[in-house]
Structures are given as structure tokens and as C-alpha cells.
Amino acid sequence: MKICIITMISDNYGNRLQNYALQEVLKDLGHVVETIHNPWRKKYNISLEKWKFIIKKIIFYITKRPKRFKRKLNFEKFNDENICFSRYWINKKRDRIKANKFYDLFVCGSDQIWNSEAEKIDGKYFADFADRKKRVSYAASFGIEYIVDERKKEFKKYLSEMEKISVREQTGSEIVDALINQRPECHIDPTLLLSKNKWDFIADKYKKPCEKYLFCYFLGKPTERILNFLNEYKKKNEKLNILSIWNREDETHNNVGPGEFLGLIKNAEFILTDSFHGTVFSIIYHKPFYTFSRTGVKESMDTRVVSLLKLLELTDRFEPENITLDGVEKIDFGKSKIILDREKKRAIEYIEGISK
């Protein structure tokens, strides 16, 4: 079967790694799998003024933000080496018609492709250009707990026209049920479907940066409590380095690509993060970790990580009342592994069912 993945494509670690994971799972089942190009772009006819702006932006990043530019190049390198992209561009009507004829199935997901906080709900994330029987999703996320009233009509239309729906969070299942009276299954993020050995294929391409280190990955700004803990830990563990990716303008390793990011988690002594996928890969590699609420965003953004930690019975790793040195290093992953193996089996059965 020829399968096309529809997902967001951005310079975000979790976004690229979940795309790769779903691609590999489908390929392992014997399918030809491609990801369709740039579904988020609104226009391709760029004016001269727009080109001038783009060129100025490139020059700015090369001269003033060289690390950010290198990061962009590292993401492009990861895509070139690991993601099989479609020949078609989803925002071109002619290409959408051709894609519908060429592919046997369109899988929407994973990640927050159905986040309703965008300016306009984009039907292409629901494969609205394809034959209905070809429209399915896997672990699609709304990224929020409810849909505002002015968006419900659009969501109801697109969801009701899909052949099969799978969501990532329980709140997503409740949203769909409320809109179209259909309770979809919840499935784990595709990154959790690949084995540690499979991820090692990506992570082991990169050298370990230093002998022992604590890895901090924050998309929001670390709180005073976290910074105080890091200072305390550094005093008691002088030989342990602290490597961090946070605060876009002041990052230690802000130029690393998805593969290097994966290596940083694999080789860390333990991890502090406010990221869903930072949490996911800590679990995959059985690393001691704490996950925190992300500052500067709506509280509902925590839904994803709380849902996952509840499922795996690891809720004590989220927003601990007291961050202690002993607490960081004590996690029994035995029970969570049993649960995860069960969820993997259920997810693969669903994927096999939609791709017969």
C-alpha cells in the first residue's frame, strides 16, 4: 500500500521525531510511506518584496544568530537523511488531485495537527481533498482540552468526513465524541512505538558531549525553583556538567538537530524538562526525570504530558512538590514498561487495521 503522512513540518525535535517514528512503523508493516510537503504554508507565489525580506532574514541569522542558522541546517540534514518526502505539495490544488490518485491512504498525525488555536482550521490536516475511505488519523492531538464555540462547526464537518479516527489524549477522544457522537480510540505517540534499539540507530551517530551530565530541555522559561535546584546540585556534584536547551536567545546547545537531541537524552544521567517529547524519550531510555509545567503558555498545554504520565503510572514525576536529589534518581520503570508494551500492541493492531 502507498501511504502518505500528513503532519506539521517544523524545526521542533518532537515534531520531526514523531514523523520519523510513524514512517518507520508503517514501513515495517511493508508499506511505501511518504510525508507530504509543507501543509502549513499558505502561499507559494512569493512577491519580490517577500523575497527581499527572506534574504535579509537569512543574512541576519548567518551574521547575528549563527547558532540558530546552524540549527536550521541540522534540521534540514535530518529531514534529508531520514524522512521520505512526497513529490507532491499539498497546497497546490493540482498536486492534491494527483496525490489522491497516487496514494491508497492518508494518515493524519501525529502531533498537534488539530490545534484549534490557529487562525483558521485547515481542512488539509484532515485530508479533506482525498476520497473519504482514504482519510484516517493516528494519535492526532488537539493540544487543548476543549473547542471554542466558533470553531465547533468546522471541526464537526471535517471529523465527520473521516473514515477512522485515532487521537493521542483522552481529552481529544472526549472532544470528538461531543462533536460527532463517536468515541475514537486513544493511542500513544508514535515515538513510543519504536524500540530503544531503533532509536539508537539515530542517537548513536553523534558523539557523547562529555562524560557525565544533567540534561535540561525547556521550551518555556525555567522557574526560580528549578534554577535553585540546579545550583544546589552543581555544588554537590562538581564533576557533573549541566547541558541545557532553553531560552531561545541563551541556549548552550541550541544548534543541535533531532538526532543530537536524542543522543543528549540517551547519554544523560538524568533529565529535567517541560516538554512532552523530552518526557517521552526519558521514558524510552529509562532515564530518571522530572517534568514541569511550561511557563508562558496556557495550562491546558500540560494535557498531553499529564495524560501520558497517568497512563504509565508515573504521575509522581510531574511537578514534584520538592525537587530532591534522591527523588531524581529513583524510578522503577518495570510497571510502566508492562503498560507501554500493552499499548504498543494495541496501537500496532489499529495501524494494521487501517492499512489493510
PDB file of N, CA and C in Angstrom, residues 86-157:
ATOM      1  N   SER A  86       7.134  13.317  -0.131  1.00  0.00           N
ATOM      2  CA  SER A  86       6.342  13.132  -1.335  1.00  0.00           C
ATOM      3  C   SER A  86       6.801  14.072  -2.446  1.00  0.00           C
ATOM      4  N   ARG A  87       6.519  13.697  -3.675  1.00  0.00           N
ATOM      5  CA  ARG A  87       6.780  14.572  -4.820  1.00  0.00           C
ATOM      6  C   ARG A  87       5.725  15.679  -4.896  1.00  0.00           C
ATOM      7  N   TYR A  88       4.647  15.536  -4.130  1.00  0.00           N
ATOM      8  CA  TYR A  88       3.520  16.466  -4.226  1.00  0.00           C
ATOM      9  C   TYR A  88       3.556  17.521  -3.121  1.00  0.00           C
ATOM     10  N   TRP A  89       2.990  18.671  -3.449  1.00  0.00           N
ATOM     11  CA  TRP A  89       2.881  19.774  -2.494  1.00  0.00           C
ATOM     12  C   TRP A  89       1.403  19.965  -2.170  1.00  0.00           C
ATOM     13  N   ILE A  90       1.074  19.837  -0.909  1.00  0.00           N
ATOM     14  CA  ILE A  90      -0.330  19.766  -0.518  1.00  0.00           C
ATOM     15  C   ILE A  90      -1.086  21.073  -0.749  1.00  0.00           C
ATOM     16  N   ASN A  91      -0.396  22.199  -0.833  1.00  0.00           N
ATOM     17  CA  ASN A  91      -1.094  23.466  -1.032  1.00  0.00           C
ATOM     18  C   ASN A  91      -1.324  23.806  -2.501  1.00  0.00           C
ATOM     19  N   LYS A  92      -0.899  22.922  -3.378  1.00  0.00           N
ATOM     20  CA  LYS A  92      -1.193  23.104  -4.807  1.00  0.00           C
ATOM     21  C   LYS A  92      -2.373  22.215  -5.179  1.00  0.00           C
ATOM     22  N   LYS A  93      -3.429  22.813  -5.671  1.00  0.00           N
ATOM     23  CA  LYS A  93      -4.642  22.058  -5.985  1.00  0.00           C
ATOM     24  C   LYS A  93      -4.368  20.923  -6.959  1.00  0.00           C
ATOM     25  N   ARG A  94      -3.563  21.194  -7.977  1.00  0.00           N
ATOM     26  CA  ARG A  94      -3.242  20.166  -8.972  1.00  0.00           C
ATOM     27  C   ARG A  94      -2.535  18.979  -8.319  1.00  0.00           C
ATOM     28  N   ASP A  95      -1.633  19.276  -7.381  1.00  0.00           N
ATOM     29  CA  ASP A  95      -0.901  18.215  -6.687  1.00  0.00           C
ATOM     30  C   ASP A  95      -1.815  17.413  -5.768  1.00  0.00           C
ATOM     31  N   ARG A  96      -2.782  18.084  -5.147  1.00  0.00           N
ATOM     32  CA  ARG A  96      -3.716  17.367  -4.272  1.00  0.00           C
ATOM     33  C   ARG A  96      -4.532  16.348  -5.067  1.00  0.00           C
ATOM     34  N   ILE A  97      -4.938  16.742  -6.269  1.00  0.00           N
ATOM     35  CA  ILE A  97      -5.701  15.821  -7.128  1.00  0.00           C
ATOM     36  C   ILE A  97      -4.834  14.618  -7.501  1.00  0.00           C
ATOM     37  N   LYS A  98      -3.579  14.893  -7.859  1.00  0.00           N
ATOM     38  CA  LYS A  98      -2.657  13.812  -8.230  1.00  0.00           C
ATOM     39  C   LYS A  98      -2.349  12.916  -7.029  1.00  0.00           C
ATOM     40  N   ALA A  99      -2.178  13.536  -5.854  1.00  0.00           N
ATOM     41  CA  ALA A  99      -1.859  12.771  -4.653  1.00  0.00           C
ATOM     42  C   ALA A  99      -2.992  11.821  -4.286  1.00  0.00           C
ATOM     43  N   ASN A 100      -4.218  12.286  -4.450  1.00  0.00           N
ATOM     44  CA  ASN A 100      -5.379  11.444  -4.150  1.00  0.00           C
ATOM     45  C   ASN A 100      -5.413  10.208  -5.049  1.00  0.00           C
ATOM     46  N   LYS A 101      -4.987  10.387  -6.275  1.00  0.00           N
ATOM     47  CA  LYS A 101      -4.948   9.250  -7.211  1.00  0.00           C
ATOM     48  C   LYS A 101      -3.767   8.319  -6.920  1.00  0.00           C
ATOM     49  N   PHE A 102      -2.663   8.901  -6.489  1.00  0.00           N
ATOM     50  CA  PHE A 102      -1.424   8.133  -6.302  1.00  0.00           C
ATOM     51  C   PHE A 102      -1.418   7.296  -5.021  1.00  0.00           C
ATOM     52  N   TYR A 103      -1.882   7.879  -3.897  1.00  0.00           N
ATOM     53  CA  TYR A 103      -1.803   7.188  -2.604  1.00  0.00           C
ATOM     54  C   TYR A 103      -3.076   6.397  -2.303  1.00  0.00           C
ATOM     55  N   ASP A 104      -2.887   5.310  -1.578  1.00  0.00           N
ATOM     56  CA  ASP A 104      -4.014   4.463  -1.169  1.00  0.00           C
ATOM     57  C   ASP A 104      -4.600   4.893   0.165  1.00  0.00           C
ATOM     58  N   LEU A 105      -3.802   5.636   0.948  1.00  0.00           N
ATOM     59  CA  LEU A 105      -4.228   6.015   2.300  1.00  0.00           C
ATOM     60  C   LEU A 105      -3.505   7.278   2.734  1.00  0.00           C
ATOM     61  N   PHE A 106      -4.236   8.143   3.469  1.00  0.00           N
ATOM     62  CA  PHE A 106      -3.641   9.345   4.058  1.00  0.00           C
ATOM     63  C   PHE A 106      -3.788   9.249   5.571  1.00  0.00           C
ATOM     64  N   VAL A 107      -2.658   9.249   6.271  1.00  0.00           N
ATOM     65  CA  VAL A 107      -2.669   9.154   7.734  1.00  0.00           C
ATOM     66  C   VAL A 107      -2.364  10.531   8.313  1.00  0.00           C
ATOM     67  N   CYS A 108      -3.336  11.109   8.991  1.00  0.00           N
ATOM     68  CA  CYS A 108      -3.179  12.430   9.604  1.00  0.00           C
ATOM     69  C   CYS A 108      -2.636  12.268  11.022  1.00  0.00           C
ATOM     70  N   GLY A 109      -1.482  12.820  11.272  1.00  0.00           N
ATOM     71  CA  GLY A 109      -0.904  12.723  12.608  1.00  0.00           C
ATOM     72  C   GLY A 109       0.566  12.371  12.533  1.00  0.00           C
ATOM     73  N   SER A 110       1.188  12.320  13.675  1.00  0.00           N
ATOM     74  CA  SER A 110       0.603  12.644  14.972  1.00  0.00           C
ATOM     75  C   SER A 110       0.819  14.135  15.251  1.00  0.00           C
ATOM     76  N   ASP A 111       1.115  14.461  16.494  1.00  0.00           N
ATOM     77  CA  ASP A 111       1.375  15.825  16.926  1.00  0.00           C
ATOM     78  C   ASP A 111       0.084  16.657  16.908  1.00  0.00           C
ATOM     79  N   GLN A 112       0.215  17.963  17.200  1.00  0.00           N
ATOM     80  CA  GLN A 112      -0.956  18.825  17.375  1.00  0.00           C
ATOM     81  C   GLN A 112      -1.482  19.356  16.036  1.00  0.00           C
ATOM     82  N   ILE A 113      -1.803  18.448  15.133  1.00  0.00           N
ATOM     83  CA  ILE A 113      -2.276  18.883  13.815  1.00  0.00           C
ATOM     84  C   ILE A 113      -3.676  19.475  13.870  1.00  0.00           C
ATOM     85  N   TRP A 114      -4.423  19.185  14.946  1.00  0.00           N
ATOM     86  CA  TRP A 114      -5.789  19.698  15.062  1.00  0.00           C
ATOM     87  C   TRP A 114      -5.908  20.762  16.152  1.00  0.00           C
ATOM     88  N   ASN A 115      -4.857  21.487  16.398  1.00  0.00           N
ATOM     89  CA  ASN A 115      -4.881  22.551  17.400  1.00  0.00           C
ATOM     90  C   ASN A 115      -5.766  23.692  16.904  1.00  0.00           C
ATOM     91  N   SER A 116      -6.795  23.983  17.645  1.00  0.00           N
ATOM     92  CA  SER A 116      -7.798  24.963  17.185  1.00  0.00           C
ATOM     93  C   SER A 116      -7.388  26.405  17.438  1.00  0.00           C
ATOM     94  N   GLU A 117      -6.191  26.624  17.980  1.00  0.00           N
ATOM     95  CA  GLU A 117      -5.759  27.988  18.252  1.00  0.00           C
ATOM     96  C   GLU A 117      -5.133  28.651  17.027  1.00  0.00           C
ATOM     97  N   ALA A 118      -5.042  27.915  15.927  1.00  0.00           N
ATOM     98  CA  ALA A 118      -4.566  28.507  14.675  1.00  0.00           C
ATOM     99  C   ALA A 118      -5.618  29.488  14.155  1.00  0.00           C
ATOM    100  N   GLU A 119      -5.193  30.403  13.264  1.00  0.00           N
ATOM    101  CA  GLU A 119      -6.110  31.420  12.740  1.00  0.00           C
ATOM    102  C   GLU A 119      -7.303  30.792  12.027  1.00  0.00           C
ATOM    103  N   LYS A 120      -7.038  29.725  11.304  1.00  0.00           N
ATOM    104  CA  LYS A 120      -8.103  29.072  10.538  1.00  0.00           C
ATOM    105  C   LYS A 120      -7.881  27.558  10.578  1.00  0.00           C
ATOM    106  N   ILE A 121      -8.955  26.820  10.736  1.00  0.00           N
ATOM    107  CA  ILE A 121      -8.851  25.368  10.716  1.00  0.00           C
ATOM    108  C   ILE A 121      -8.581  24.939   9.280  1.00  0.00           C
ATOM    109  N   ASP A 122      -7.498  24.207   9.082  1.00  0.00           N
ATOM    110  CA  ASP A 122      -7.078  23.816   7.739  1.00  0.00           C
ATOM    111  C   ASP A 122      -7.566  22.400   7.447  1.00  0.00           C
ATOM    112  N   GLY A 123      -8.496  22.298   6.489  1.00  0.00           N
ATOM    113  CA  GLY A 123      -9.056  21.005   6.137  1.00  0.00           C
ATOM    114  C   GLY A 123      -8.044  20.007   5.613  1.00  0.00           C
ATOM    115  N   LYS A 124      -6.905  20.508   5.126  1.00  0.00           N
ATOM    116  CA  LYS A 124      -5.888  19.603   4.589  1.00  0.00           C
ATOM    117  C   LYS A 124      -5.295  18.714   5.678  1.00  0.00           C
ATOM    118  N   TYR A 125      -5.352  19.167   6.921  1.00  0.00           N
ATOM    119  CA  TYR A 125      -4.879  18.328   8.031  1.00  0.00           C
ATOM    120  C   TYR A 125      -5.854  17.195   8.340  1.00  0.00           C
ATOM    121  N   PHE A 126      -7.000  17.217   7.697  1.00  0.00           N
ATOM    122  CA  PHE A 126      -7.991  16.143   7.806  1.00  0.00           C
ATOM    123  C   PHE A 126      -8.087  15.374   6.477  1.00  0.00           C
ATOM    124  N   ALA A 127      -7.146  15.646   5.569  1.00  0.00           N
ATOM    125  CA  ALA A 127      -7.128  15.026   4.241  1.00  0.00           C
ATOM    126  C   ALA A 127      -8.441  15.261   3.508  1.00  0.00           C
ATOM    127  N   ASP A 128      -8.974  16.482   3.604  1.00  0.00           N
ATOM    128  CA  ASP A 128     -10.289  16.773   3.012  1.00  0.00           C
ATOM    129  C   ASP A 128     -10.299  16.712   1.488  1.00  0.00           C
ATOM    130  N   PHE A 129      -9.126  16.662   0.879  1.00  0.00           N
ATOM    131  CA  PHE A 129      -9.027  16.578  -0.587  1.00  0.00           C
ATOM    132  C   PHE A 129      -9.068  15.140  -1.092  1.00  0.00           C
ATOM    133  N   ALA A 130      -8.991  14.177  -0.169  1.00  0.00           N
ATOM    134  CA  ALA A 130      -8.901  12.763  -0.557  1.00  0.00           C
ATOM    135  C   ALA A 130     -10.270  12.083  -0.498  1.00  0.00           C
ATOM    136  N   ASP A 131     -10.368  10.938  -1.167  1.00  0.00           N
ATOM    137  CA  ASP A 131     -11.575  10.128  -1.054  1.00  0.00           C
ATOM    138  C   ASP A 131     -11.802   9.790   0.422  1.00  0.00           C
ATOM    139  N   ARG A 132     -13.044   9.788   0.838  1.00  0.00           N
ATOM    140  CA  ARG A 132     -13.343   9.589   2.252  1.00  0.00           C
ATOM    141  C   ARG A 132     -12.730   8.309   2.813  1.00  0.00           C
ATOM    142  N   LYS A 133     -12.773   7.232   2.075  1.00  0.00           N
ATOM    143  CA  LYS A 133     -12.283   5.944   2.571  1.00  0.00           C
ATOM    144  C   LYS A 133     -10.771   5.956   2.813  1.00  0.00           C
ATOM    145  N   LYS A 134     -10.095   6.984   2.279  1.00  0.00           N
ATOM    146  CA  LYS A 134      -8.641   7.086   2.452  1.00  0.00           C
ATOM    147  C   LYS A 134      -8.237   7.965   3.633  1.00  0.00           C
ATOM    148  N   ARG A 135      -9.206   8.576   4.320  1.00  0.00           N
ATOM    149  CA  ARG A 135      -8.905   9.550   5.376  1.00  0.00           C
ATOM    150  C   ARG A 135      -8.914   8.890   6.753  1.00  0.00           C
ATOM    151  N   VAL A 136      -7.740   8.783   7.357  1.00  0.00           N
ATOM    152  CA  VAL A 136      -7.643   8.222   8.706  1.00  0.00           C
ATOM    153  C   VAL A 136      -6.657   9.067   9.516  1.00  0.00           C
ATOM    154  N   SER A 137      -6.656   8.863  10.817  1.00  0.00           N
ATOM    155  CA  SER A 137      -5.670   9.549  11.658  1.00  0.00           C
ATOM    156  C   SER A 137      -5.024   8.550  12.598  1.00  0.00           C
ATOM    157  N   TYR A 138      -3.837   8.916  13.071  1.00  0.00           N
ATOM    158  CA  TYR A 138      -3.202   8.149  14.140  1.00  0.00           C
ATOM    159  C   TYR A 138      -2.673   9.114  15.203  1.00  0.00           C
ATOM    160  N   ALA A 139      -3.171   8.947  16.427  1.00  0.00           N
ATOM    161  CA  ALA A 139      -2.703   9.722  17.591  1.00  0.00           C
ATOM    162  C   ALA A 139      -2.662  11.221  17.319  1.00  0.00           C
ATOM    163  N   ALA A 140      -3.668  11.719  16.606  1.00  0.00           N
ATOM    164  CA  ALA A 140      -3.750  13.158  16.361  1.00  0.00           C
ATOM    165  C   ALA A 140      -4.083  13.870  17.669  1.00  0.00           C
ATOM    166  N   SER A 141      -3.528  15.064  17.827  1.00  0.00           N
ATOM    167  CA  SER A 141      -3.732  15.799  19.077  1.00  0.00           C
ATOM    168  C   SER A 141      -4.353  17.168  18.815  1.00  0.00           C
ATOM    169  N   PHE A 142      -5.280  17.549  19.701  1.00  0.00           N
ATOM    170  CA  PHE A 142      -5.861  18.888  19.653  1.00  0.00           C
ATOM    171  C   PHE A 142      -4.999  19.871  20.442  1.00  0.00           C
ATOM    172  N   GLY A 143      -4.179  19.355  21.354  1.00  0.00           N
ATOM    173  CA  GLY A 143      -3.288  20.193  22.143  1.00  0.00           C
ATOM    174  C   GLY A 143      -3.987  21.007  23.210  1.00  0.00           C
ATOM    175  N   ILE A 144      -5.323  20.899  23.286  1.00  0.00           N
ATOM    176  CA  ILE A 144      -6.109  21.653  24.257  1.00  0.00           C
ATOM    177  C   ILE A 144      -7.219  20.757  24.810  1.00  0.00           C
ATOM    178  N   GLU A 145      -7.952  21.265  25.792  1.00  0.00           N
ATOM    179  CA  GLU A 145      -8.957  20.447  26.463  1.00  0.00           C
ATOM    180  C   GLU A 145     -10.365  20.613  25.899  1.00  0.00           C
ATOM    181  N   TYR A 146     -10.611  21.689  25.152  1.00  0.00           N
ATOM    182  CA  TYR A 146     -11.953  21.893  24.591  1.00  0.00           C
ATOM    183  C   TYR A 146     -11.863  22.776  23.352  1.00  0.00           C
ATOM    184  N   ILE A 147     -12.914  22.717  22.545  1.00  0.00           N
ATOM    185  CA  ILE A 147     -13.007  23.530  21.327  1.00  0.00           C
ATOM    186  C   ILE A 147     -13.945  24.701  21.582  1.00  0.00           C
ATOM    187  N   VAL A 148     -13.494  25.896  21.258  1.00  0.00           N
ATOM    188  CA  VAL A 148     -14.342  27.072  21.456  1.00  0.00           C
ATOM    189  C   VAL A 148     -15.530  26.998  20.501  1.00  0.00           C
ATOM    190  N   ASP A 149     -16.623  27.622  20.886  1.00  0.00           N
ATOM    191  CA  ASP A 149     -17.883  27.510  20.134  1.00  0.00           C
ATOM    192  C   ASP A 149     -17.757  27.895  18.667  1.00  0.00           C
ATOM    193  N   GLU A 150     -16.997  28.960  18.377  1.00  0.00           N
ATOM    194  CA  GLU A 150     -16.913  29.433  16.991  1.00  0.00           C
ATOM    195  C   GLU A 150     -16.139  28.475  16.075  1.00  0.00           C
ATOM    196  N   ARG A 151     -15.465  27.489  16.642  1.00  0.00           N
ATOM    197  CA  ARG A 151     -14.713  26.523  15.831  1.00  0.00           C
ATOM    198  C   ARG A 151     -15.413  25.163  15.710  1.00  0.00           C
ATOM    199  N   LYS A 152     -16.435  24.953  16.483  1.00  0.00           N
ATOM    200  CA  LYS A 152     -17.072  23.631  16.550  1.00  0.00           C
ATOM    201  C   LYS A 152     -17.655  23.180  15.209  1.00  0.00           C
ATOM    202  N   LYS A 153     -18.266  24.112  14.473  1.00  0.00           N
ATOM    203  CA  LYS A 153     -18.894  23.749  13.195  1.00  0.00           C
ATOM    204  C   LYS A 153     -17.861  23.208  12.213  1.00  0.00           C
ATOM    205  N   GLU A 154     -16.682  23.892  12.132  1.00  0.00           N
ATOM    206  CA  GLU A 154     -15.632  23.446  11.221  1.00  0.00           C
ATOM    207  C   GLU A 154     -15.114  22.064  11.606  1.00  0.00           C
ATOM    208  N   PHE A 155     -14.838  21.891  12.898  1.00  0.00           N
ATOM    209  CA  PHE A 155     -14.318  20.608  13.365  1.00  0.00           C
ATOM    210  C   PHE A 155     -15.319  19.482  13.127  1.00  0.00           C
ATOM    211  N   LYS A 156     -16.572  19.774  13.393  1.00  0.00           N
ATOM    212  CA  LYS A 156     -17.614  18.758  13.204  1.00  0.00           C
ATOM    213  C   LYS A 156     -17.651  18.294  11.749  1.00  0.00           C
ATOM    214  N   LYS A 157     -17.558  19.244  10.818  1.00  0.00           N
ATOM    215  CA  LYS A 157     -17.571  18.919   9.393  1.00  0.00           C
ATOM    216  C   LYS A 157     -16.409  17.998   9.030  1.00  0.00           C
TER     217      LYS A 157
END
